[in-house]
Amino acid sequence: MSVKIFAMTHKSFEVPKDSMYIPLHVGHKYAKEDFGYAGDDTGDNISDLNCYYAELSGVYWVWKNYTDADCVGICHYRRFLTSEEGYAFTEAEYERILEEYDIVTTKQLELPGSYRNGFGAHHKVETLDETGRIIEALYPEYYDTFVSLVHQNKTYFGNIMVAKKALFDAYCDWLFTIFFELQKRIDLTFEDEYHKRVFGFISEFLLYVWVTANQYRAYECRVAIIGEKKETSEVTSRMADFFEKRDAVGAKAYFEAVLKQRPDILMEASDINGECKLCLQAVSTANLELATYGYCFLTRINAYSEIIQYFRGLNSAASNAVRAVETAQEAQSQSAKAVYVQTIEEHSGGESADAVPSWTTAIALRAAIRLYAPNQQCADRAFAYMADR
């Protein structure tokens, strides 16, 4: 068997040296730059719908136009399937896996609630419900599986998969039949570019439905995320400029504007080192301090690296304090106050005092604690403990 994996991209990136990987520029029809990669706008294509379909415009292109390999796969320019040890599979390894399994894809994501509730928290849940109605009408044999899984808490991630071309084609035929009908039924007016990619979001779950309903043997793998998104580095670079100027108000306005256009900037797959979240925490803290005290932490530190280090330390101390209080609360029900205080000291590791500068405000402490405390009582006790130290 021969295997070719298409790395979907809309940016220039370091293409893996293995010739098994082929970069495919999705949304190429309206792209402002050309990177020299094959585009999704030749032959039978939906490149002009990329804003709604995201990487699926590339999936469609592979389905309709590529026939030169026995097995085909889809990954992203920053996301690749790997072994448990973290290395990318060779073509020979994919061949061996696909002799035993029907599809290679990601590990199942476990969500905090049902898929439907999670989708509804970020998108129009009516769109997902309409998808179910279309499946009931066009593919009734899949409907019970859809209903069951949509109320459970698992899904696949990223439309990343490798399969024999015939099975890949069968999946695409099923998927795009559903989506082209859905496209006729929903309002394609969205508040920002992120939410426009509605078909891309739903398809991650539909791959899970398709595999489960057909009882396909799925080889589920880790996903390696390589490097930051360009958008992420642009945000942190701009934030560094605002911090250097001690412009907390401007930083807040800029970050709010970014979040309206790219709410995914705070997701783990985008913010792999957590610095965007720390920037948001810093901006929120600075503006609350300004409103309350007339000054903020930027009068003390304004270098980006120092600010990131400060909030990492603050959060570490807050997390330790919350854990100590939670442990001590369990002990309190069985012991006296002295034992309660002793338990806090034993579980704090002494890190709170070292990690938090003396000039840290109550606002900064409380904001950090709220990230970890499960309730207000715990937050108040953790604050009292950190403030005393």
XYZ file of C-alpha atoms in Angstrom:
389
model
C 0.000 0.000 0.000
C 1.026 3.593 -0.567
C 0.094 6.361 1.909
C -0.142 10.112 1.345
C -1.129 12.537 4.106
C -2.263 16.043 3.233
C -1.251 18.750 5.692
C -3.994 21.366 5.511
C -2.656 24.887 5.809
C -3.431 28.518 5.146
C 0.082 29.624 6.172
C 3.650 28.931 5.214
C 5.106 26.242 7.493
C 8.003 23.816 7.805
C 6.806 20.856 5.782
C 7.899 17.474 7.195
C 10.800 16.022 5.235
C 8.984 12.714 4.785
C 7.602 12.731 1.224
C 4.465 11.025 2.541
C 3.271 14.496 3.637
C 1.839 16.857 1.021
C 0.997 20.466 1.997
C -2.390 21.617 0.690
C -3.286 25.311 0.767
C -6.956 25.477 1.754
C -9.029 28.498 0.808
C -6.504 29.066 -1.973
C -9.054 30.652 -4.295
C -9.238 33.836 -2.235
C -5.826 33.633 -0.554
C -3.813 36.849 -0.350
C -0.499 34.944 -0.502
C 0.724 31.940 -2.435
C 3.248 29.699 -0.682
C 4.001 27.402 -3.583
C 1.847 24.553 -2.251
C -0.877 22.725 -4.139
C -4.188 24.562 -3.726
C -7.716 23.317 -3.078
C -9.099 25.386 -5.986
C -8.380 23.055 -8.901
C -10.679 20.431 -10.387
C -13.900 19.747 -8.484
C -13.589 21.969 -5.419
C -15.303 24.091 -2.759
C -12.377 26.440 -2.124
C -14.721 29.426 -2.245
C -16.584 27.974 0.774
C -13.446 27.615 2.899
C -14.590 30.328 5.313
C -17.458 28.013 6.325
C -15.765 24.634 5.858
C -12.210 25.361 7.115
C -9.941 22.339 6.465
C -12.922 20.485 4.978
C -12.434 22.349 1.693
C -9.163 20.441 1.505
C -10.835 17.186 2.553
C -13.314 17.670 -0.308
C -10.483 18.313 -2.767
C -8.663 15.112 -1.779
C -11.907 13.146 -2.113
C -12.721 14.466 -5.561
C -9.293 14.923 -7.143
C -6.638 12.667 -5.647
C -6.274 9.037 -6.733
C -2.528 8.370 -6.614
C -2.339 6.494 -3.276
C -4.025 3.486 -1.734
C -4.454 5.273 1.589
C -4.923 8.980 2.250
C -4.850 11.055 5.366
C -5.567 14.499 6.689
C -3.577 16.457 9.268
C -2.937 20.145 9.947
C 0.166 22.242 9.456
C 0.687 22.235 13.252
C -1.025 18.974 14.229
C 0.258 15.508 13.392
C -0.703 12.043 14.585
C 2.033 10.377 16.629
C 2.744 7.215 18.580
C 2.460 7.080 22.363
C 6.189 7.809 22.422
C 5.596 11.024 20.503
C 7.160 10.231 17.124
C 5.441 10.530 13.765
C 4.567 7.274 12.034
C 6.404 6.226 8.898
C 4.584 5.100 5.773
C 5.447 1.477 6.588
C 3.969 1.848 10.072
C 0.737 3.294 8.688
C 0.557 0.364 6.278
C 0.904 -2.133 9.130
C -1.691 -0.343 11.258
C -4.191 -0.216 8.393
C -3.858 -3.935 7.830
C -5.481 -4.413 11.244
C -7.540 -1.218 11.670
C -10.004 0.608 9.425
C -8.995 4.147 10.341
C -6.252 5.995 12.195
C -7.474 9.067 14.029
C -7.135 11.045 17.250
C -7.821 9.880 20.748
C -11.328 10.682 21.913
C -11.626 13.985 23.720
C -13.463 13.770 27.035
C -15.574 16.878 27.533
C -16.759 18.294 30.884
C -20.398 17.903 29.779
C -22.362 16.574 26.848
C -21.211 17.400 23.330
C -24.510 19.171 22.685
C -24.142 21.402 25.739
C -20.547 22.199 24.888
C -21.423 23.051 21.298
C -24.299 25.221 22.454
C -22.006 27.168 24.767
C -19.967 28.430 21.784
C -22.219 28.057 18.734
C -25.866 27.970 17.719
C -27.103 24.653 19.060
C -29.991 24.791 16.583
C -27.446 24.100 13.821
C -26.382 20.883 15.540
C -29.994 19.878 16.080
C -30.755 20.518 12.403
C -27.823 18.273 11.519
C -29.510 15.516 13.499
C -32.770 16.018 11.625
C -30.964 15.752 8.301
C -29.270 12.536 9.388
C -32.644 11.153 10.462
C -34.060 11.915 7.003
C -31.129 10.954 4.790
C -29.290 8.345 6.836
C -31.752 6.973 9.410
C -29.440 4.079 10.241
C -27.067 6.645 11.812
C -29.680 8.611 13.728
C -29.799 6.586 16.951
C -26.018 6.757 17.214
C -26.092 10.520 16.646
C -28.714 11.034 19.369
C -26.884 8.804 21.823
C -23.452 10.355 21.302
C -24.599 13.984 21.170
C -25.750 13.603 24.778
C -22.505 11.978 25.850
C -19.180 13.683 26.516
C -16.792 12.447 23.830
C -15.727 13.420 20.321
C -12.795 13.227 17.937
C -10.560 16.207 17.329
C -9.505 18.236 14.327
C -10.712 16.156 11.353
C -7.409 14.283 11.504
C -7.499 10.797 10.028
C -5.816 8.235 7.765
C -7.717 5.464 5.953
C -7.812 3.470 2.742
C -8.975 5.750 -0.061
C -12.215 3.826 -0.620
C -13.218 4.241 3.034
C -12.141 7.882 3.030
C -14.301 8.481 -0.038
C -17.291 6.771 1.581
C -16.946 9.011 4.633
C -16.709 12.139 2.483
C -19.768 11.154 0.460
C -21.754 10.732 3.696
C -20.392 13.892 5.335
C -20.791 16.318 2.451
C -24.256 15.031 1.569
C -25.294 16.012 5.092
C -23.503 19.355 5.026
C -24.692 20.488 1.608
C -28.243 19.953 2.825
C -27.473 21.730 6.095
C -25.988 24.627 4.154
C -29.379 25.159 2.497
C -31.211 25.241 5.819
C -29.164 27.520 8.068
C -28.349 31.217 8.118
C -24.749 31.637 6.967
C -24.440 35.074 8.553
C -22.068 34.906 11.515
C -20.665 37.445 13.948
C -17.017 36.684 13.171
C -14.648 34.539 11.106
C -14.263 31.979 13.890
C -17.954 31.082 14.102
C -18.227 30.959 10.307
C -16.303 27.681 10.359
C -19.428 25.886 11.564
C -19.128 22.855 9.269
C -15.545 22.279 10.372
C -16.601 22.207 14.010
C -19.528 19.825 13.558
C -17.553 17.456 11.329
C -15.188 16.563 14.191
C -18.152 15.070 16.014
C -19.663 13.517 12.900
C -16.462 11.551 12.300
C -16.991 10.056 15.759
C -20.620 9.259 14.878
C -19.613 7.663 11.565
C -16.896 5.476 13.091
C -19.110 4.413 16.010
C -22.212 3.655 13.940
C -20.230 1.517 11.504
C -18.259 -0.156 14.291
C -15.056 0.585 12.459
C -11.837 -0.430 14.130
C -10.187 2.892 15.009
C -6.527 3.185 15.950
C -6.601 6.251 18.185
C -3.405 8.295 18.487
C -1.913 11.250 20.244
C -1.743 14.559 18.390
C 1.498 16.514 18.423
C 1.026 20.263 18.260
C 4.084 21.848 16.698
C 4.737 25.502 17.367
C 2.451 28.428 18.072
C -0.147 29.745 15.713
C 0.950 32.908 13.960
C -2.089 34.660 15.443
C -0.937 33.728 18.941
C 2.548 35.140 18.508
C 1.061 38.302 17.003
C -1.118 38.786 20.096
C 1.703 38.262 22.585
C 3.959 40.594 20.573
C 1.350 43.368 20.619
C 0.731 42.809 24.321
C 4.454 43.198 24.972
C 4.291 46.601 23.260
C 1.347 47.722 25.406
C 3.045 46.510 28.585
C 6.271 48.321 27.725
C 4.272 51.552 27.330
C 2.384 50.765 30.575
C -0.811 51.165 28.574
C -3.275 48.936 30.443
C -6.320 50.589 28.873
C -5.040 50.162 25.323
C -4.065 46.568 26.051
C -7.572 45.809 27.267
C -9.222 47.349 24.194
C -6.894 45.453 21.872
C -7.387 42.093 23.617
C -11.176 42.484 23.657
C -11.131 43.188 19.901
C -8.994 40.087 19.271
C -11.314 37.866 21.313
C -14.322 39.018 19.310
C -12.658 37.904 16.099
C -10.685 34.913 17.394
C -12.144 33.457 20.607
C -10.129 30.307 19.892
C -6.936 32.224 20.719
C -7.293 31.064 24.349
C -7.823 27.390 23.518
C -5.024 25.004 24.437
C -4.416 24.033 20.821
C -3.682 27.701 20.024
C -2.192 28.943 23.296
C 0.159 26.011 23.831
C 2.360 27.775 26.417
C -0.533 29.527 28.168
C 0.818 33.026 27.611
C -2.357 34.404 25.996
C -4.311 33.410 29.099
C -1.673 35.058 31.274
C -1.878 38.211 29.149
C -5.649 38.287 29.614
C -5.210 37.850 33.367
C -2.597 40.611 33.404
C -4.785 43.026 31.436
C -7.835 42.353 33.613
C -5.811 42.732 36.800
C -4.136 45.944 35.641
C -7.414 47.635 34.760
C -9.112 46.576 38.000
C -6.142 47.928 39.937
C -6.293 51.211 38.016
C -9.993 51.588 38.740
C -9.512 50.832 42.435
C -6.132 52.319 43.325
C -5.274 54.664 40.482
C -2.166 52.616 39.688
C -1.369 49.029 38.662
C 1.448 46.496 38.668
C 2.841 48.059 35.475
C 4.369 50.790 37.611
C 6.593 48.062 39.084
C 7.297 45.853 36.067
C 6.626 46.425 32.386
C 8.873 43.942 30.562
C 6.855 41.134 28.953
C 9.033 38.308 30.307
C 8.870 39.717 33.854
C 5.083 40.033 33.677
C 4.646 36.459 32.448
C 6.968 35.225 35.205
C 5.095 37.290 37.802
C 1.683 35.867 36.913
C 2.997 32.316 36.614
C 4.390 32.640 40.133
C 1.226 34.276 41.413
C -0.930 31.508 39.943
C 1.337 28.803 41.335
C 1.054 30.324 44.794
C -2.715 30.705 44.479
C -3.101 27.105 43.329
C -1.004 25.868 46.251
C -3.034 27.938 48.702
C -6.339 26.600 47.361
C -5.114 23.006 47.548
C -3.891 23.572 51.084
C -7.208 25.070 52.161
C -9.196 22.245 50.553
C -7.061 19.668 52.365
C -7.311 21.579 55.606
C -11.089 21.881 55.316
C -11.321 18.118 55.181
C -9.185 17.867 58.290
C -11.101 20.615 60.088
C -14.219 18.522 60.416
C -12.222 16.081 62.513
C -9.813 18.335 64.348
C -9.326 21.593 66.165
C -8.256 24.926 64.697
C -4.606 24.323 65.545
C -4.582 21.170 63.460
C -6.352 23.049 60.675
C -3.627 25.712 60.577
C -0.922 23.065 60.781
C -2.462 21.218 57.850
C -2.360 24.361 55.710
C 1.297 24.862 56.517
C 2.148 21.251 55.699
C 0.459 21.331 52.297
C 1.505 24.775 51.148
C 5.129 23.855 50.605
C 6.060 27.397 51.613
C 5.791 28.489 47.987
C 3.243 31.249 48.454
C 5.563 33.541 50.349
C 8.410 33.102 47.884
C 6.400 33.432 44.684
C 4.416 36.596 45.421
C 6.163 40.005 45.685
C 5.237 42.135 48.670
C 3.736 44.811 46.406
C 1.122 42.435 44.998
C -2.355 43.890 45.505
C -5.414 42.225 46.996
C -7.053 42.462 43.567
C -4.249 40.475 41.950
C -4.378 37.856 44.711
C -8.137 37.409 44.504
C -8.106 37.243 40.703
C -5.485 34.483 40.767
C -7.288 32.527 43.474
C -10.565 32.611 41.527
C -8.873 30.586 38.796
C -8.537 27.636 41.183
C -11.010 27.942 44.051
C -14.141 25.785 43.655
C -16.304 28.124 45.742
C -16.276 31.508 47.483
C -15.620 30.088 50.942
C -12.490 28.352 49.748
C -11.427 31.502 47.861
C -11.835 33.661 50.981
C -9.791 31.288 53.118
C -7.063 30.972 50.513
C -6.915 34.767 50.226
C -6.669 35.177 53.993
C -3.866 32.644 54.097
C -1.907 34.309 51.259
C -2.486 37.801 52.637
C -1.218 36.801 56.071
C 1.963 35.476 54.561
